[in-house]
Coordinates of C-alpha atoms in Angstrom, one line a residue:
Chain A
M1 CA -14.0 28.6 9.0
L2 CA -12.9 25.2 7.7
K3 CA -11.1 23.1 10.2
I4 CA -8.5 20.6 9.0
I5 CA -6.7 18.0 11.1
V6 CA -3.5 16.4 9.8
P7 CA -2.3 13.3 11.7
I8 CA 1.5 12.9 11.1
K9 CA 4.1 10.4 12.2
Q10 CA 7.8 10.6 13.0
V11 CA 9.7 7.8 11.3
P12 CA 13.4 6.7 11.5
E13 CA 15.5 8.0 8.7
T14 CA 16.1 5.1 6.3
G15 CA 19.1 2.9 6.8
N16 CA 19.3 3.7 10.4
V17 CA 17.0 1.1 12.0
K18 CA 17.5 -1.3 14.9
M19 CA 15.1 -3.9 16.2
D20 CA 14.5 -5.0 19.7
P21 CA 15.1 -8.8 19.7
E22 CA 12.7 -9.2 22.7
T23 CA 9.6 -7.5 21.4
G24 CA 10.4 -7.4 17.7
T25 CA 9.4 -3.8 17.6
M26 CA 11.6 -0.9 16.5
V27 CA 14.1 0.7 18.8
R28 CA 13.4 4.4 18.5
D29 CA 15.8 5.6 21.1
G30 CA 18.9 7.3 19.6
V31 CA 17.6 7.1 16.1
V32 CA 17.3 10.2 13.9
S33 CA 13.6 10.8 13.2
I34 CA 12.1 12.7 10.4
V35 CA 8.5 13.6 9.5
N36 CA 7.2 10.6 7.4
P37 CA 8.0 11.8 3.9
L38 CA 4.5 10.9 2.7
D39 CA 2.9 13.0 5.4
L40 CA 4.4 16.1 3.8
Y41 CA 1.9 15.7 1.0
S42 CA -1.1 15.7 3.4
I43 CA 0.3 18.8 5.1
E44 CA 0.8 20.5 1.7
T45 CA -2.8 19.6 0.7
A46 CA -4.1 21.1 3.9
L47 CA -2.1 24.3 3.3
M48 CA -3.3 24.6 -0.3
L49 CA -6.9 24.3 0.9
K50 CA -6.2 26.9 3.6
E51 CA -4.9 29.3 1.0
K52 CA -7.8 28.7 -1.3
Y53 CA -10.7 28.5 1.1
G54 CA -9.4 29.7 4.4
A55 CA -8.9 27.2 7.2
T56 CA -7.2 26.4 10.4
V57 CA -4.8 23.4 10.2
T58 CA -4.1 21.4 13.3
V59 CA -1.3 18.8 13.2
L60 CA -1.5 15.8 15.5
T61 CA 1.0 13.1 16.3
M62 CA 1.5 10.2 18.7
G63 CA 4.9 9.3 20.0
P64 CA 7.7 10.2 22.4
L65 CA 7.8 13.8 23.4
N66 CA 10.6 14.6 21.0
A67 CA 8.1 14.0 18.2
V68 CA 7.1 17.6 18.9
K69 CA 9.9 18.4 16.5
G70 CA 7.8 17.1 13.6
L71 CA 4.8 19.1 14.7
K72 CA 6.9 22.3 14.8
E73 CA 8.2 21.5 11.3
A74 CA 4.6 21.3 10.1
I75 CA 3.8 24.6 11.8
A76 CA 6.9 26.2 10.2
M77 CA 5.4 25.1 6.9
G78 CA 2.2 27.0 7.7
C79 CA 0.0 24.8 10.0
D80 CA -1.6 26.7 12.8
D81 CA -1.3 24.5 15.9
G82 CA -0.5 21.0 17.1
Y83 CA -1.2 18.4 19.7
I84 CA 0.9 15.4 20.7
L85 CA -0.3 12.2 22.3
S86 CA 2.4 11.0 24.5
D87 CA 2.4 8.4 27.2
R88 CA 4.5 5.4 28.1
A89 CA 1.3 3.3 27.9
F90 CA 1.2 3.9 24.1
A91 CA 4.6 2.2 23.5
G92 CA 4.5 -0.7 21.0
A93 CA 1.0 0.0 19.8
D94 CA 0.0 -1.6 16.5
T95 CA -2.2 0.0 13.9
W96 CA -5.5 -0.8 15.7
S97 CA -4.3 0.5 19.1
T98 CA -2.7 3.6 17.5
A99 CA -5.9 4.4 15.7
Y100 CA -7.9 3.8 18.9
A101 CA -5.9 6.5 20.6
L102 CA -6.0 8.9 17.7
V103 CA -9.7 8.6 17.2
N104 CA -10.2 9.6 20.8
A105 CA -7.7 12.4 20.5
I106 CA -9.6 13.8 17.5
K107 CA -12.9 13.6 19.3
R108 CA -11.3 15.6 22.1
I109 CA -9.9 18.2 19.8
G110 CA -13.5 18.6 18.7
D111 CA -15.0 20.1 15.6
Y112 CA -13.4 19.4 12.3
D113 CA -14.4 19.3 8.7
L114 CA -11.6 17.4 7.1
I115 CA -8.9 15.0 8.2
L116 CA -6.0 14.6 5.8
A117 CA -3.5 11.7 6.2
G118 CA -0.5 10.5 4.2
E119 CA -0.9 7.3 2.1
R120 CA 1.2 5.3 4.6
A121 CA 4.3 5.7 6.8
T122 CA 7.6 4.6 5.3
D123 CA 8.6 2.6 8.4
G124 CA 5.5 0.4 9.1
D125 CA 4.4 0.7 5.5
T126 CA 0.9 -0.5 6.3
G127 CA -1.3 2.4 5.2
Q128 CA -3.9 1.2 7.7
V129 CA -4.2 4.0 10.3
G130 CA -5.9 6.5 8.0
P131 CA -8.7 4.1 7.1
N132 CA -8.8 2.9 10.7
I133 CA -9.4 6.4 11.9
A134 CA -12.2 7.0 9.4
S135 CA -13.8 3.7 10.5
G136 CA -13.5 4.5 14.2
L137 CA -15.0 8.0 13.7
D138 CA -17.6 6.8 11.3
I139 CA -16.8 9.5 8.8
P140 CA -16.6 8.9 5.0
L141 CA -13.3 7.9 3.6
A142 CA -11.5 8.2 0.3
T143 CA -8.0 6.7 0.0
Y144 CA -5.2 7.2 -2.5
V145 CA -6.5 10.7 -3.4
R146 CA -4.5 12.3 -6.1
K147 CA -6.4 15.5 -6.6
V148 CA -8.9 17.7 -4.8
N149 CA -11.2 19.0 -7.5
D150 CA -13.6 21.1 -5.5
L151 CA -14.6 22.0 -2.0
D152 CA -18.2 23.3 -1.8
L153 CA -18.4 25.2 1.5
E154 CA -22.1 25.9 1.0
H155 CA -23.2 22.3 0.6
K156 CA -20.3 21.0 2.7
T157 CA -19.0 18.5 0.2
I158 CA -15.6 17.8 -1.3
T159 CA -14.9 16.2 -4.7
V160 CA -11.7 14.3 -5.2
E161 CA -9.9 12.0 -7.6
R162 CA -8.9 8.6 -6.2
S163 CA -6.4 6.3 -7.9
V164 CA -7.1 2.7 -8.3
E165 CA -5.2 0.1 -10.3
E166 CA -7.5 0.4 -13.3
G167 CA -7.9 4.1 -13.4
I168 CA -9.2 7.2 -11.6
E169 CA -12.5 7.5 -9.7
T170 CA -14.1 10.9 -9.0
L171 CA -15.8 10.8 -5.6
Q172 CA -18.0 13.2 -3.8
L173 CA -17.9 13.1 0.0
P174 CA -19.8 15.1 2.5
L175 CA -17.8 16.9 5.2
P176 CA -16.5 15.9 7.7
C177 CA -14.5 13.2 6.0
L178 CA -11.1 11.7 5.9
L179 CA -8.8 11.6 2.8
T180 CA -5.5 9.7 2.5
V181 CA -3.5 11.5 -0.2
V182 CA -0.7 10.2 -2.5
K183 CA 2.4 12.0 -3.6
E184 CA 0.9 13.0 -6.9
I185 CA -1.3 15.6 -5.2
S186 CA 1.2 18.3 -4.8
Y187 CA 4.8 19.2 -4.0
P188 CA 5.5 20.0 -0.4
R189 CA 6.6 23.6 0.3
L190 CA 9.5 24.6 2.5
P191 CA 9.2 26.1 5.9
T192 CA 9.0 29.9 5.9
L193 CA 10.9 32.3 8.2
R194 CA 7.5 33.5 9.7
G195 CA 6.5 29.9 10.2
K196 CA 9.7 29.1 11.9
K197 CA 9.3 32.0 14.3
K198 CA 5.8 30.8 15.1
A199 CA 7.0 27.2 15.6
K200 CA 9.5 28.4 18.2
T201 CA 6.9 30.0 20.4
V202 CA 3.9 27.8 19.8
E203 CA 2.6 25.9 22.8
I204 CA 2.0 22.2 22.0
P205 CA -0.4 20.5 24.4
V206 CA 0.5 17.0 25.5
L207 CA -2.4 14.5 25.7
T208 CA -2.0 11.4 27.8
A209 CA -4.0 8.3 28.1
E210 CA -5.6 9.6 31.2
D211 CA -6.5 13.0 29.7
L212 CA -8.4 11.1 27.0
G213 CA -10.0 8.6 29.3
L214 CA -8.7 5.7 27.3
N215 CA -9.2 2.1 28.2
R216 CA -5.8 0.8 29.3
E217 CA -6.7 -2.6 28.0
F218 CA -6.5 -1.2 24.5
L219 CA -3.1 0.6 24.7
G220 CA 0.4 -0.1 23.6
L221 CA 1.9 -3.5 23.0
K222 CA -0.4 -5.2 25.5
G223 CA -3.5 -3.7 24.0
S224 CA -2.6 -4.5 20.4
P225 CA -4.4 -7.4 18.6
T226 CA -1.2 -8.2 16.6
R227 CA 2.1 -9.5 17.9
V228 CA 5.4 -9.6 16.2
V229 CA 6.6 -13.2 16.7
S230 CA 10.0 -12.9 15.0
T231 CA 12.0 -10.7 12.7
K232 CA 14.9 -11.5 10.4
S233 CA 16.9 -9.6 7.9
P234 CA 16.4 -11.0 4.5
K235 CA 19.5 -11.6 2.4
V236 CA 19.4 -9.2 -0.5
T237 CA 22.7 -9.8 -2.2
R238 CA 22.6 -11.9 -5.3
N239 CA 25.8 -13.0 -6.9
G240 CA 24.8 -12.0 -10.4
Q241 CA 26.7 -12.5 -13.6
M242 CA 28.6 -9.2 -14.4
V243 CA 29.8 -7.9 -17.8
T244 CA 31.9 -4.8 -18.3
I245 CA 31.8 -2.7 -21.5
K246 CA 35.0 -1.0 -22.5
D247 CA 34.7 -0.5 -26.2
D248 CA 32.1 -0.9 -29.0
Q249 CA 32.8 -4.6 -29.6
D250 CA 32.0 -5.2 -25.9
V251 CA 28.5 -3.8 -26.4
I252 CA 27.6 -6.6 -28.8
E253 CA 29.2 -9.2 -26.6
A254 CA 27.4 -7.8 -23.5
V255 CA 24.0 -7.9 -25.3
D256 CA 24.8 -11.4 -26.6
A257 CA 25.4 -12.5 -23.1
L258 CA 22.3 -10.8 -21.8
I259 CA 20.1 -12.4 -24.5
A260 CA 21.6 -15.8 -23.7
F261 CA 20.8 -15.2 -20.0
L262 CA 17.2 -14.1 -20.7
E263 CA 16.7 -17.2 -22.9
E264 CA 18.1 -19.5 -20.3
R265 CA 15.6 -18.1 -17.8
Q266 CA 12.8 -18.4 -20.4
L267 CA 12.2 -14.7 -20.1
I268 CA 12.2 -14.1 -23.9
Chain B
M1 CA -10.0 -21.8 19.6
S2 CA -13.6 -22.8 19.2
E3 CA -14.3 -25.6 16.7
K4 CA -16.8 -23.5 14.8
N5 CA -14.5 -20.6 14.0
T6 CA -12.3 -22.3 11.6
K7 CA -13.2 -21.2 8.1
V8 CA -10.7 -19.6 5.8
W9 CA -12.2 -16.8 3.7
T10 CA -10.6 -15.0 0.8
I11 CA -12.1 -11.8 -0.7
A12 CA -12.6 -11.9 -4.5
E13 CA -12.3 -8.8 -6.6
A14 CA -14.1 -8.1 -9.8
A15 CA -14.3 -5.3 -12.4
N16 CA -16.9 -5.1 -15.2
G17 CA -18.3 -8.6 -14.4
K18 CA -14.9 -10.3 -14.6
L19 CA -13.0 -11.6 -11.6
K20 CA -9.5 -10.3 -11.2
S21 CA -6.6 -12.7 -11.2
V22 CA -5.8 -11.8 -7.6
S23 CA -9.0 -13.6 -6.6
Y24 CA -7.5 -16.9 -7.7
E25 CA -4.1 -16.1 -6.2
L26 CA -5.8 -15.6 -2.9
L27 CA -7.5 -19.0 -3.3
A28 CA -4.1 -20.7 -3.8
R29 CA -2.9 -19.1 -0.5
G30 CA -6.2 -20.0 1.2
R31 CA -6.2 -23.6 -0.1
S32 CA -2.9 -24.4 1.6
L33 CA -4.1 -22.9 4.9
A34 CA -7.5 -24.6 4.7
D35 CA -5.8 -28.0 3.9
A36 CA -3.3 -27.6 6.7
C37 CA -6.2 -27.3 9.2
S38 CA -8.7 -29.5 7.3
E39 CA -11.1 -26.6 6.9
Q40 CA -13.5 -25.2 4.3
L41 CA -12.2 -22.5 1.9
V42 CA -14.7 -19.8 1.2
S43 CA -14.4 -17.1 -1.5
V44 CA -16.5 -14.0 -0.8
L45 CA -17.5 -11.7 -3.6
I46 CA -19.1 -8.4 -2.9
G47 CA -20.1 -6.6 -6.1
A48 CA -22.4 -6.6 -9.1
N49 CA -22.8 -8.2 -12.6
V50 CA -20.6 -11.3 -12.0
S51 CA -22.3 -14.3 -13.6
K52 CA -22.8 -17.7 -12.0
A53 CA -20.5 -19.2 -14.6
E54 CA -17.8 -16.7 -13.6
L55 CA -18.3 -17.5 -9.9
T56 CA -17.9 -21.2 -10.7
T57 CA -14.3 -20.5 -11.7
L58 CA -13.6 -19.7 -8.1
I59 CA -14.6 -23.3 -7.2
Q60 CA -12.4 -24.6 -10.0
H61 CA -9.5 -22.6 -8.5
G62 CA -9.9 -24.0 -5.0
A63 CA -13.0 -22.6 -3.2
D64 CA -15.4 -25.0 -1.4
L65 CA -18.0 -22.4 -1.0
V66 CA -18.6 -19.1 -2.8
I67 CA -20.5 -16.4 -0.9
S68 CA -21.9 -13.9 -3.4
V69 CA -23.5 -10.6 -2.4
Q70 CA -24.4 -8.8 -5.6
D71 CA -26.6 -5.8 -6.2
P72 CA -26.5 -2.8 -8.5
A73 CA -25.8 -0.7 -5.3
L74 CA -22.5 -2.6 -5.0
E75 CA -21.3 -1.8 -8.5
A76 CA -19.1 1.0 -7.2
F77 CA -16.6 0.2 -4.5
I78 CA -17.8 2.4 -1.7
V79 CA -15.8 1.4 1.3
E80 CA -18.5 2.2 3.9
T81 CA -21.0 -0.1 2.2
Y82 CA -18.6 -2.9 1.5
S83 CA -17.4 -2.7 5.1
N84 CA -21.0 -3.0 6.4
V85 CA -21.6 -6.0 4.1
L86 CA -18.4 -7.8 5.1
I87 CA -18.9 -7.2 8.8
D88 CA -22.4 -8.5 8.6
L89 CA -21.2 -11.7 6.9
V90 CA -18.4 -12.1 9.5
Q91 CA -20.8 -11.7 12.4
Q92 CA -23.1 -14.3 11.0
M93 CA -20.6 -16.9 9.9
K94 CA -17.5 -16.3 12.1
P95 CA -14.6 -17.0 9.9
N96 CA -11.2 -17.6 11.5
I97 CA -9.1 -16.1 8.7
I98 CA -9.8 -13.4 6.1
L99 CA -7.4 -12.8 3.3
A100 CA -7.8 -9.9 0.8
A101 CA -5.6 -8.5 -1.9
A102 CA -3.2 -5.7 -1.1
T103 CA -4.8 -3.6 -3.9
N104 CA -6.0 -0.1 -3.3
N105 CA -9.5 -1.3 -2.6
G106 CA -8.3 -4.3 -0.4
R107 CA -6.0 -2.0 1.5
T108 CA -8.9 0.4 2.1
L109 CA -11.6 -2.2 3.0
M110 CA -9.6 -4.4 5.4
P111 CA -8.5 -1.7 7.9
H112 CA -12.0 -0.3 7.8
V113 CA -13.4 -3.7 8.8
A114 CA -10.6 -4.6 11.2
M115 CA -11.1 -1.4 13.2
R116 CA -14.8 -2.2 13.8
L117 CA -14.3 -5.9 14.5
H118 CA -11.5 -5.0 16.9
T119 CA -9.1 -7.4 15.5
G120 CA -5.6 -7.6 14.0
L121 CA -4.7 -6.9 10.4
T122 CA -1.3 -7.5 8.8
A123 CA -0.7 -5.7 5.5
D124 CA 1.1 -6.9 2.4
C125 CA 2.0 -10.4 3.5
T126 CA 4.5 -12.3 1.4
D127 CA 4.2 -15.6 3.3
L128 CA 1.4 -17.2 5.4
Q129 CA 1.6 -20.3 7.5
I130 CA -0.6 -21.9 10.2
D131 CA 0.5 -22.8 13.7
L132 CA -1.4 -26.0 14.0
T133 CA -1.3 -26.1 17.8
T134 CA -2.9 -22.7 18.3
G135 CA -4.6 -22.1 14.9
D136 CA -2.7 -18.8 14.7
L137 CA -1.9 -17.5 11.3
L138 CA 1.8 -16.7 11.0
Q139 CA 1.9 -13.7 8.7
T140 CA 5.2 -12.7 7.3
R141 CA 5.7 -9.2 5.7
P142 CA 8.6 -7.0 4.7
A143 CA 8.8 -3.8 6.8
I144 CA 11.1 -0.8 7.1
G145 CA 11.7 -0.6 3.4
G146 CA 12.2 -4.3 3.1
N147 CA 15.1 -4.3 5.5
I148 CA 13.3 -6.6 7.8
L149 CA 11.0 -9.5 7.4
A150 CA 8.6 -9.6 10.4
T151 CA 6.4 -12.6 11.3
I152 CA 3.2 -11.4 13.0
K153 CA 0.3 -13.2 14.6
T154 CA -3.1 -12.2 16.1
P155 CA -3.2 -14.5 19.1
N156 CA -6.4 -13.4 21.0
H157 CA -8.7 -11.8 18.4
R158 CA -10.7 -13.3 15.6
P159 CA -10.9 -13.2 12.7
Q160 CA -7.3 -13.0 11.8
M161 CA -7.0 -10.6 8.8
A162 CA -4.3 -10.2 6.3
T163 CA -3.7 -8.6 2.9
V164 CA -1.5 -10.4 0.4
R165 CA 0.5 -8.7 -2.3
P166 CA -0.9 -9.3 -5.8
R167 CA 1.3 -11.5 -8.0
S168 CA 3.2 -12.9 -5.0
T169 CA 1.8 -16.4 -5.7
Q170 CA 0.5 -18.3 -8.7
P171 CA -3.2 -19.4 -8.9
L172 CA -3.9 -23.1 -8.8
P173 CA -4.7 -24.5 -12.3
A174 CA -8.4 -24.6 -12.9
D175 CA -9.9 -28.0 -12.2
P176 CA -13.4 -28.3 -13.8
S177 CA -14.1 -31.5 -11.8
R178 CA -13.9 -29.7 -8.4
T179 CA -17.3 -29.3 -6.7
G180 CA -18.6 -26.6 -4.4
H181 CA -21.5 -24.5 -3.6
I182 CA -22.5 -20.9 -4.5
L183 CA -24.4 -19.1 -1.8
Q184 CA -26.2 -16.0 -3.1
I185 CA -27.1 -13.6 -0.4
S186 CA -29.2 -10.6 -1.1
L187 CA -28.0 -7.2 0.0
K188 CA -29.8 -5.9 3.1
P189 CA -30.8 -2.3 2.2
E190 CA -29.8 -1.0 5.6
L191 CA -26.2 -1.9 4.9
V192 CA -26.0 0.6 2.0
D193 CA -24.2 3.8 3.0
K194 CA -25.2 6.6 0.7
R195 CA -22.9 9.4 2.0
V196 CA -20.2 8.9 -0.6
K197 CA -21.0 9.1 -4.4
L198 CA -18.9 7.8 -7.3
L199 CA -19.4 10.6 -9.9
S200 CA -17.3 9.1 -12.7
F201 CA -14.6 6.7 -13.5
E202 CA -11.9 7.1 -16.1
A203 CA -10.0 4.0 -17.1
E204 CA -6.3 4.4 -17.2
T205 CA -5.0 3.6 -20.6
A206 CA -1.6 5.1 -20.2
D207 CA 1.5 2.9 -20.0
E208 CA 1.9 3.2 -16.3
S209 CA -1.4 1.6 -15.4
N210 CA -1.1 -1.5 -13.4
L211 CA 2.6 -1.5 -13.0
Q212 CA 2.3 -4.0 -10.3
D213 CA 0.4 -6.3 -12.6
S214 CA 3.1 -6.5 -15.1
D215 CA 5.4 -9.5 -15.6
V216 CA 8.2 -7.3 -17.0
I217 CA 9.1 -3.8 -15.8
V218 CA 11.7 -1.7 -17.5
S219 CA 12.7 1.2 -15.2
G220 CA 14.8 4.3 -15.8
G221 CA 16.6 6.6 -13.4
R222 CA 18.7 9.7 -13.4
G223 CA 21.2 8.0 -15.8
M224 CA 18.6 8.3 -18.6
K225 CA 19.5 12.0 -18.6
K226 CA 16.2 13.4 -20.0
A227 CA 12.5 12.8 -20.6
D228 CA 12.9 12.0 -24.3
N229 CA 15.2 9.1 -23.6
F230 CA 12.4 7.3 -21.8
Q231 CA 11.1 6.5 -25.3
L232 CA 13.9 3.8 -25.5
L233 CA 12.5 2.3 -22.3
H234 CA 9.0 2.2 -23.8
D235 CA 10.4 0.5 -26.9
L236 CA 12.1 -2.1 -24.9
A237 CA 9.1 -2.6 -22.6
S238 CA 6.8 -3.1 -25.5
L239 CA 9.1 -5.7 -27.1
L240 CA 9.1 -7.6 -23.8
G241 CA 5.4 -7.2 -23.2
G242 CA 6.2 -5.0 -20.1
K243 CA 5.6 -1.6 -18.7
V244 CA 7.9 1.3 -17.8
G245 CA 8.8 2.2 -14.3
A246 CA 11.0 4.9 -12.8
S247 CA 13.1 5.8 -9.9
R248 CA 12.1 8.7 -7.6
D249 CA 14.8 10.8 -9.1
A250 CA 13.3 10.4 -12.6
V251 CA 9.8 11.1 -11.3
D252 CA 10.9 14.2 -9.4
R253 CA 12.5 15.5 -12.6
G254 CA 9.3 15.0 -14.5
W255 CA 10.6 12.3 -16.8
A256 CA 8.0 9.9 -15.6
R257 CA 4.7 10.1 -13.6
Y258 CA 4.2 9.2 -10.0
P259 CA 2.2 6.0 -10.7
Q260 CA 5.4 4.7 -12.4
Q261 CA 7.6 5.3 -9.3
V262 CA 9.1 2.1 -7.9
G263 CA 10.4 2.2 -4.3
L264 CA 9.7 3.1 -0.7
S265 CA 7.6 6.1 -1.5
G266 CA 6.2 4.6 -4.7
K267 CA 5.1 1.1 -5.7
T268 CA 6.5 -2.3 -4.6
V269 CA 6.7 -4.6 -7.6
L270 CA 7.3 -8.3 -7.9
P271 CA 7.7 -8.9 -11.7
K272 CA 9.3 -11.9 -13.3
L273 CA 11.9 -9.6 -14.9
Y274 CA 13.0 -6.1 -13.7
I275 CA 15.4 -4.2 -15.9
A276 CA 17.0 -1.1 -14.3
L277 CA 18.6 1.4 -16.6
G278 CA 20.6 4.3 -15.2
I279 CA 19.4 3.6 -11.7
S280 CA 22.1 3.7 -9.0
G281 CA 20.0 1.6 -6.5
A282 CA 19.4 3.8 -3.5
I283 CA 18.0 1.8 -0.6
Q284 CA 14.6 3.4 -1.2
H285 CA 14.5 2.1 -4.7
L286 CA 15.8 -1.4 -3.8
A287 CA 13.0 -1.7 -1.3
G288 CA 10.5 -1.5 -4.0
M289 CA 12.0 -4.1 -6.4
K290 CA 14.6 -6.3 -4.8
T291 CA 12.2 -9.2 -4.5
A292 CA 11.7 -9.4 -8.3
E293 CA 12.4 -12.9 -9.7
T294 CA 15.1 -11.8 -12.0
I295 CA 16.9 -8.4 -12.0
V296 CA 19.0 -7.0 -14.7
A297 CA 20.8 -3.6 -14.5
V298 CA 22.8 -1.4 -16.7
N299 CA 24.8 1.3 -15.1
T300 CA 28.1 3.1 -15.9
D301 CA 29.2 3.0 -12.2
P302 CA 30.7 -0.4 -11.4
N303 CA 30.1 0.4 -7.7
A304 CA 26.4 1.2 -8.0
A305 CA 24.4 -0.4 -5.3
I306 CA 22.0 -1.8 -7.8
F307 CA 24.6 -4.4 -8.8
Q308 CA 24.4 -6.0 -5.4
V309 CA 20.9 -7.3 -6.2
V310 CA 21.2 -8.2 -9.9
D311 CA 21.2 -11.5 -11.5
F312 CA 22.8 -10.0 -14.6
G313 CA 24.6 -6.7 -14.6
I314 CA 26.2 -4.7 -17.3
V315 CA 28.7 -2.0 -16.4
G316 CA 28.3 0.3 -19.3
D317 CA 26.3 3.0 -21.0
A318 CA 22.6 2.4 -21.2
F319 CA 22.6 4.5 -24.4
Q320 CA 24.9 2.0 -26.1
V321 CA 23.2 -1.1 -24.7
L322 CA 19.5 -0.1 -25.3
P323 CA 19.6 0.4 -29.1
E324 CA 21.6 -2.8 -29.6
L325 CA 19.3 -4.8 -27.3
I326 CA 16.1 -3.3 -28.9
S327 CA 17.3 -4.1 -32.5
R328 CA 18.3 -7.7 -31.5
L329 CA 14.9 -8.3 -29.9
E330 CA 13.2 -6.9 -33.0
E331 CA 15.2 -9.3 -35.2
R332 CA 14.1 -12.2 -33.0
K333 CA 10.5 -11.2 -33.4
S334 CA 10.5 -10.9 -37.2

């Protein structure tokens, strides 16, 4: 049977973010975390394939132990099992170091046909870890996938549509491969009662750096090629010109003022 | 830092034999970095069917050297092959800095390469400076929905890699008197990865194509009330030479398509003019557009968050303002 792995990430709920002034990384303690909204689409894609072709879907995450909550949400939606990579040594990992750990975790989990990842996480917003994993595993990659056209189990290939700025590519990849999917691909389902029951009892194995035999030099903040030097909060407020419309005459005056403004800025 | 490792590379992108404008934007970024450390600026093109005359425009826009690897096998962007080619060039010539566009292809190729070269990559930079004492590239990027600007460096690994948002800088004017070299390198057959096949390509002709490439974006939100009303936005956008975007709300309601979505889970845009109609300005939406040069909004709610980021705001009904604005702009045209 087809085996699908879906790596997911817990992200802070927007508008609720604090930074550590020492390290410049995010303070995750005490922040409400949710499953990265864009990962719901990779989970949904996996579940659609499971329904159509039959598959087992394994969710995988890296983070503090409370990130198990996200794995259980995915299992409540219909995924079969989950693994968490959790170790103090992972703290502060950048995309390279995160991918290094995930690549080794996936190798440990073993056989798989397909890895489905979200386009990017809404906190770091890099979109790098998916391509990093494909590169690290040396499996074919298609990013920005908007549609799975066909999965040919006999020939072990998958045909997908990939969005680029100029249009849509149709690509054929051999299995195993990694796809990063965009929101357009599906609409995520809700957890089911049966799934929730399963999520309650399911055992989630914890994988540590030692379990995976990882090189400590490559882990966490210390093992990350990139360093955050400084952070600042950009000023967003602009003191714009405001016009209020109360009656029909105001409409004409407001549009007059807007046209004068656009002319002044040489925008028309 | 070794003396030899100090070249600045930018990755050019082409489609159908024509270089994309982002190739020149990257050269403008690269030129200021190369000048700051008195180094050579190199433009690298991996692809097919780009003429020598077209490559010369890279020199006119700031490159000292153009490295061109062209072959029919490189006509399609297959990341595994492009990654092999770029890694091979890097291992031979040891650049210090590599900049690529934060396009779908750039954001695919660069992490693929960075993983194997075991080096740092910073996505979607809006500012790049050089620390002259260490040679470290100081890479500034928005993170966490634009709530934070982080400056990042790669102190101990080379090359230093970054992607840069398209349209976040202007190309240098073409200078036909600039001189430079074009180095044509033939593709080594062993670098071609045949696992993935491009079966077909369908050019996007719809209005939402290349939202990020547009100077003007007219976006609608829940306040537009229904799909049909988006026609007004299309009318305004076409008068302004722009494209139509949308808030997540409008996309979720099926009034616009996902490629049109601006915001945290959609596109980040940096147009010269962004007009928001019936968009309240949730933080997720603001994250995708608040760095636009000029922002105009129309909303009935005087307390809408969108008004905090506008240069010009109208508190009023978009259905009153739009027809008036459209007819006035039509008059101006005729």
